[in-house]
Amino acid sequence: MPVKRNCDYKPLSKQPLALVLAQVRFSPIPKFEGYIPEIQDFLRKTGYPIHPNQQNFVISVGPSGLQHMEIRQWRFENPSQNAVILLEPEQIILETCEYSKFEEFMGEFVKIFSNIIKITEHDKYGVFVRLGLRYIDQIRKQSDSDDIDSYLRSALRGMDCQEYIADKKHYTL
């Protein structure tokens, strides 16, 4: 099912997005590793041929103290390495640092997700627990003359005052 926009698309002139990710968590697939060869073949043909080996660890803090455990995760990257798919027995994540439009990003995610769920038969025998969509912004200088005021409308800049030393303002969030 394609994602369709109901309003005009107006890209920001100074795009602040540094990373966008979509995530689906689902009931665990105990034999997930057995599906990896078929998933890897699908992802290779879909544009994610890079498959580096990866080891991840989780540290959790609880009443009994720190616990350290290894988690199994598979990583698939596109050739320009600006998008990555992370797979675990309980979740699928698509991350990108080259976000253009919601429709394109979600279309890619839905295609990947639906095929992986079909390969693992989780569409018939699984339960979906959580959906997530995260946008991470980072304001970066676009030119040497850029300052914080160039990113804010005048009403959001605070008052102008000659008392500011060398016309410097400090903003904190």
PDB file of C-alpha atoms in Angstrom:
ATOM      1  CA  MET A   1       0.000   0.000   0.000  1.00  0.00           C
ATOM      2  CA  PRO A   2       1.684   3.243  -1.109  1.00  0.00           C
ATOM      3  CA  VAL A   3       1.809   6.166   1.303  1.00  0.00           C
ATOM      4  CA  LYS A   4       0.029   9.232  -0.106  1.00  0.00           C
ATOM      5  CA  ARG A   5       0.434  12.869   0.961  1.00  0.00           C
ATOM      6  CA  ASN A   6      -2.734  14.925   1.522  1.00  0.00           C
ATOM      7  CA  CYS A   7      -0.986  18.309   1.480  1.00  0.00           C
ATOM      8  CA  ASP A   8       1.631  20.110  -0.611  1.00  0.00           C
ATOM      9  CA  TYR A   9       5.256  19.076  -0.149  1.00  0.00           C
ATOM     10  CA  LYS A  10       7.412  22.039   0.879  1.00  0.00           C
ATOM     11  CA  PRO A  11      10.988  21.089   1.758  1.00  0.00           C
ATOM     12  CA  LEU A  12      12.830  23.163   4.331  1.00  0.00           C
ATOM     13  CA  SER A  13      15.541  25.390   2.896  1.00  0.00           C
ATOM     14  CA  LYS A  14      17.908  24.425   5.728  1.00  0.00           C
ATOM     15  CA  GLN A  15      17.086  20.789   6.437  1.00  0.00           C
ATOM     16  CA  PRO A  16      17.834  20.003  10.117  1.00  0.00           C
ATOM     17  CA  LEU A  17      17.345  16.225   9.962  1.00  0.00           C
ATOM     18  CA  ALA A  18      20.465  14.280  10.883  1.00  0.00           C
ATOM     19  CA  LEU A  19      18.851  10.841  11.238  1.00  0.00           C
ATOM     20  CA  VAL A  20      15.428   9.289  10.723  1.00  0.00           C
ATOM     21  CA  LEU A  21      14.457   5.814  11.817  1.00  0.00           C
ATOM     22  CA  ALA A  22      11.413   3.591  11.681  1.00  0.00           C
ATOM     23  CA  GLN A  23      11.079   0.595  13.973  1.00  0.00           C
ATOM     24  CA  VAL A  24       8.695  -2.305  14.443  1.00  0.00           C
ATOM     25  CA  ARG A  25       8.998  -4.503  17.523  1.00  0.00           C
ATOM     26  CA  PHE A  26       7.255  -7.862  17.522  1.00  0.00           C
ATOM     27  CA  SER A  27       6.974 -11.096  19.453  1.00  0.00           C
ATOM     28  CA  PRO A  28      10.339 -12.914  19.435  1.00  0.00           C
ATOM     29  CA  ILE A  29      11.284 -15.273  16.620  1.00  0.00           C
ATOM     30  CA  PRO A  30      13.495 -17.869  18.389  1.00  0.00           C
ATOM     31  CA  LYS A  31      14.924 -19.342  15.170  1.00  0.00           C
ATOM     32  CA  PHE A  32      15.466 -15.957  13.505  1.00  0.00           C
ATOM     33  CA  GLU A  33      19.060 -16.761  12.569  1.00  0.00           C
ATOM     34  CA  GLY A  34      17.814 -19.549  10.291  1.00  0.00           C
ATOM     35  CA  TYR A  35      15.972 -16.985   8.130  1.00  0.00           C
ATOM     36  CA  ILE A  36      18.993 -14.706   7.683  1.00  0.00           C
ATOM     37  CA  PRO A  37      20.303 -16.274   4.417  1.00  0.00           C
ATOM     38  CA  GLU A  38      16.933 -15.733   2.674  1.00  0.00           C
ATOM     39  CA  ILE A  39      16.541 -12.248   4.193  1.00  0.00           C
ATOM     40  CA  GLN A  40      20.104 -11.348   3.169  1.00  0.00           C
ATOM     41  CA  ASP A  41      19.404 -12.454  -0.406  1.00  0.00           C
ATOM     42  CA  PHE A  42      16.233 -10.323  -0.497  1.00  0.00           C
ATOM     43  CA  LEU A  43      18.018  -7.275   0.971  1.00  0.00           C
ATOM     44  CA  ARG A  44      20.965  -7.679  -1.422  1.00  0.00           C
ATOM     45  CA  LYS A  45      18.544  -7.521  -4.355  1.00  0.00           C
ATOM     46  CA  THR A  46      16.675  -4.586  -2.778  1.00  0.00           C
ATOM     47  CA  GLY A  47      19.768  -2.386  -2.522  1.00  0.00           C
ATOM     48  CA  TYR A  48      21.353  -3.361   0.797  1.00  0.00           C
ATOM     49  CA  PRO A  49      24.253  -5.623  -0.222  1.00  0.00           C
ATOM     50  CA  ILE A  50      26.753  -4.659   2.501  1.00  0.00           C
ATOM     51  CA  HIS A  51      26.547  -7.026   5.458  1.00  0.00           C
ATOM     52  CA  PRO A  52      29.319  -6.350   8.003  1.00  0.00           C
ATOM     53  CA  ASN A  53      29.774  -8.650  10.990  1.00  0.00           C
ATOM     54  CA  GLN A  54      28.707  -6.999  14.183  1.00  0.00           C
ATOM     55  CA  GLN A  55      28.618  -7.789  17.894  1.00  0.00           C
ATOM     56  CA  ASN A  56      26.471  -5.728  20.243  1.00  0.00           C
ATOM     57  CA  PHE A  57      26.222  -5.650  23.990  1.00  0.00           C
ATOM     58  CA  VAL A  58      23.501  -4.404  26.302  1.00  0.00           C
ATOM     59  CA  ILE A  59      24.156  -3.141  29.795  1.00  0.00           C
ATOM     60  CA  SER A  60      21.132  -3.014  32.064  1.00  0.00           C
ATOM     61  CA  VAL A  61      20.922  -1.593  35.557  1.00  0.00           C
ATOM     62  CA  GLY A  62      18.579  -3.228  38.019  1.00  0.00           C
ATOM     63  CA  PRO A  63      18.185  -4.039  41.710  1.00  0.00           C
ATOM     64  CA  SER A  64      20.742  -6.832  41.373  1.00  0.00           C
ATOM     65  CA  GLY A  65      23.301  -4.429  39.855  1.00  0.00           C
ATOM     66  CA  LEU A  66      24.773  -4.188  36.360  1.00  0.00           C
ATOM     67  CA  GLN A  67      24.106  -6.939  33.880  1.00  0.00           C
ATOM     68  CA  HIS A  68      26.086  -7.264  30.669  1.00  0.00           C
ATOM     69  CA  MET A  69      24.817  -9.446  27.833  1.00  0.00           C
ATOM     70  CA  GLU A  70      25.483  -9.897  24.150  1.00  0.00           C
ATOM     71  CA  ILE A  71      22.628  -9.426  21.705  1.00  0.00           C
ATOM     72  CA  ARG A  72      22.521 -10.851  18.199  1.00  0.00           C
ATOM     73  CA  GLN A  73      21.956  -8.205  15.548  1.00  0.00           C
ATOM     74  CA  TRP A  74      22.331  -8.270  11.756  1.00  0.00           C
ATOM     75  CA  ARG A  75      23.226  -5.102   9.871  1.00  0.00           C
ATOM     76  CA  PHE A  76      22.625  -4.445   6.164  1.00  0.00           C
ATOM     77  CA  GLU A  77      23.793  -1.235   4.469  1.00  0.00           C
ATOM     78  CA  ASN A  78      23.250   0.349   1.083  1.00  0.00           C
ATOM     79  CA  PRO A  79      26.360   1.019  -1.096  1.00  0.00           C
ATOM     80  CA  SER A  80      26.542   4.727  -0.174  1.00  0.00           C
ATOM     81  CA  GLN A  81      26.237   3.725   3.512  1.00  0.00           C
ATOM     82  CA  ASN A  82      23.634   6.404   4.229  1.00  0.00           C
ATOM     83  CA  ALA A  83      20.902   3.872   5.073  1.00  0.00           C
ATOM     84  CA  VAL A  84      21.034   0.786   7.252  1.00  0.00           C
ATOM     85  CA  ILE A  85      18.651  -1.999   8.216  1.00  0.00           C
ATOM     86  CA  LEU A  86      19.098  -3.508  11.664  1.00  0.00           C
ATOM     87  CA  LEU A  87      17.492  -6.855  12.385  1.00  0.00           C
ATOM     88  CA  GLU A  88      17.053  -8.624  15.698  1.00  0.00           C
ATOM     89  CA  PRO A  89      14.817 -11.559  16.670  1.00  0.00           C
ATOM     90  CA  GLU A  90      12.359  -8.997  18.115  1.00  0.00           C
ATOM     91  CA  GLN A  91      12.616  -5.959  15.832  1.00  0.00           C
ATOM     92  CA  ILE A  92      13.315  -4.400  12.435  1.00  0.00           C
ATOM     93  CA  ILE A  93      14.796  -0.892  12.142  1.00  0.00           C
ATOM     94  CA  LEU A  94      15.461   1.237   9.061  1.00  0.00           C
ATOM     95  CA  GLU A  95      17.748   4.240   9.631  1.00  0.00           C
ATOM     96  CA  THR A  96      18.828   6.883   7.158  1.00  0.00           C
ATOM     97  CA  CYS A  97      20.818  10.103   7.229  1.00  0.00           C
ATOM     98  CA  GLU A  98      19.666  10.984   3.682  1.00  0.00           C
ATOM     99  CA  TYR A  99      15.959  11.599   4.299  1.00  0.00           C
ATOM    100  CA  SER A 100      14.037  13.283   1.514  1.00  0.00           C
ATOM    101  CA  LYS A 101      10.290  12.719   1.953  1.00  0.00           C
ATOM    102  CA  PHE A 102       8.104  10.788   4.359  1.00  0.00           C
ATOM    103  CA  GLU A 103       6.419   8.892   1.515  1.00  0.00           C
ATOM    104  CA  GLU A 104       9.714   7.642   0.075  1.00  0.00           C
ATOM    105  CA  PHE A 105      11.109   6.646   3.467  1.00  0.00           C
ATOM    106  CA  MET A 106       7.958   4.866   4.640  1.00  0.00           C
ATOM    107  CA  GLY A 107       7.502   3.217   1.240  1.00  0.00           C
ATOM    108  CA  GLU A 108      10.997   1.742   1.562  1.00  0.00           C
ATOM    109  CA  PHE A 109      10.361   0.655   5.152  1.00  0.00           C
ATOM    110  CA  VAL A 110       7.003  -0.972   4.371  1.00  0.00           C
ATOM    111  CA  LYS A 111       8.544  -2.875   1.427  1.00  0.00           C
ATOM    112  CA  ILE A 112      11.411  -4.186   3.574  1.00  0.00           C
ATOM    113  CA  PHE A 113       9.270  -4.907   6.619  1.00  0.00           C
ATOM    114  CA  SER A 114       6.497  -6.721   4.752  1.00  0.00           C
ATOM    115  CA  ASN A 115       8.950  -8.966   2.906  1.00  0.00           C
ATOM    116  CA  ILE A 116      10.919  -9.880   6.036  1.00  0.00           C
ATOM    117  CA  ILE A 117       7.717 -10.608   7.936  1.00  0.00           C
ATOM    118  CA  LYS A 118       6.554 -12.780   5.050  1.00  0.00           C
ATOM    119  CA  ILE A 119       9.893 -14.681   4.906  1.00  0.00           C
ATOM    120  CA  THR A 120       9.736 -15.391   8.665  1.00  0.00           C
ATOM    121  CA  GLU A 121       5.976 -16.158   8.496  1.00  0.00           C
ATOM    122  CA  HIS A 122       5.463 -13.666  11.282  1.00  0.00           C
ATOM    123  CA  ASP A 123       2.570 -12.201   9.291  1.00  0.00           C
ATOM    124  CA  LYS A 124       0.639 -15.382  10.156  1.00  0.00           C
ATOM    125  CA  TYR A 125       2.083 -16.406  13.531  1.00  0.00           C
ATOM    126  CA  GLY A 126       3.401 -13.257  15.170  1.00  0.00           C
ATOM    127  CA  VAL A 127       2.193 -10.301  17.176  1.00  0.00           C
ATOM    128  CA  PHE A 128       3.341  -6.722  16.603  1.00  0.00           C
ATOM    129  CA  VAL A 129       4.132  -4.933  19.823  1.00  0.00           C
ATOM    130  CA  ARG A 130       5.364  -1.424  18.968  1.00  0.00           C
ATOM    131  CA  LEU A 131       5.753   0.947  16.043  1.00  0.00           C
ATOM    132  CA  GLY A 132       8.210   3.813  16.182  1.00  0.00           C
ATOM    133  CA  LEU A 133       9.181   6.736  13.982  1.00  0.00           C
ATOM    134  CA  ARG A 134      11.948   9.050  15.167  1.00  0.00           C
ATOM    135  CA  TYR A 135      13.344  12.221  13.685  1.00  0.00           C
ATOM    136  CA  ILE A 136      16.656  13.476  15.050  1.00  0.00           C
ATOM    137  CA  ASP A 137      17.461  17.084  14.202  1.00  0.00           C
ATOM    138  CA  GLN A 138      20.845  18.741  14.217  1.00  0.00           C
ATOM    139  CA  ILE A 139      21.303  22.342  13.207  1.00  0.00           C
ATOM    140  CA  ARG A 140      24.573  22.660  11.302  1.00  0.00           C
ATOM    141  CA  LYS A 141      26.184  25.718   9.802  1.00  0.00           C
ATOM    142  CA  GLN A 142      25.466  25.855   6.091  1.00  0.00           C
ATOM    143  CA  SER A 143      27.983  28.652   5.434  1.00  0.00           C
ATOM    144  CA  ASP A 144      30.574  30.733   7.293  1.00  0.00           C
ATOM    145  CA  SER A 145      28.093  33.607   7.679  1.00  0.00           C
ATOM    146  CA  ASP A 146      25.457  31.367   9.288  1.00  0.00           C
ATOM    147  CA  ASP A 147      24.400  32.109  12.838  1.00  0.00           C
ATOM    148  CA  ILE A 148      21.507  30.976  15.016  1.00  0.00           C
ATOM    149  CA  ASP A 149      19.363  33.947  13.967  1.00  0.00           C
ATOM    150  CA  SER A 150      19.319  32.717  10.362  1.00  0.00           C
ATOM    151  CA  TYR A 151      17.390  29.625  11.525  1.00  0.00           C
ATOM    152  CA  LEU A 152      14.742  31.424  13.579  1.00  0.00           C
ATOM    153  CA  ARG A 153      11.949  33.773  12.616  1.00  0.00           C
ATOM    154  CA  SER A 154      12.350  37.236  14.105  1.00  0.00           C
ATOM    155  CA  ALA A 155       9.506  36.634  16.584  1.00  0.00           C
ATOM    156  CA  LEU A 156      11.460  33.694  18.053  1.00  0.00           C
ATOM    157  CA  ARG A 157      14.835  35.450  18.348  1.00  0.00           C
ATOM    158  CA  GLY A 158      14.124  37.385  21.511  1.00  0.00           C
ATOM    159  CA  MET A 159      14.602  41.083  21.897  1.00  0.00           C
ATOM    160  CA  ASP A 160      17.263  43.065  20.079  1.00  0.00           C
ATOM    161  CA  CYS A 161      19.419  44.975  22.496  1.00  0.00           C
ATOM    162  CA  GLN A 162      22.539  47.091  22.092  1.00  0.00           C
ATOM    163  CA  GLU A 163      23.790  45.736  25.421  1.00  0.00           C
ATOM    164  CA  TYR A 164      24.788  42.421  23.815  1.00  0.00           C
ATOM    165  CA  ILE A 165      28.567  42.372  23.582  1.00  0.00           C
ATOM    166  CA  ALA A 166      29.726  42.206  19.958  1.00  0.00           C
ATOM    167  CA  ASP A 167      26.129  41.400  18.967  1.00  0.00           C
ATOM    168  CA  LYS A 168      26.461  37.866  20.438  1.00  0.00           C
ATOM    169  CA  LYS A 169      23.452  36.006  21.778  1.00  0.00           C
ATOM    170  CA  HIS A 170      23.369  32.700  23.565  1.00  0.00           C
ATOM    171  CA  TYR A 171      20.526  30.240  23.123  1.00  0.00           C
ATOM    172  CA  THR A 172      19.978  27.169  25.257  1.00  0.00           C
ATOM    173  CA  LEU A 173      17.440  24.434  25.194  1.00  0.00           C
TER     174      LEU A 173
END
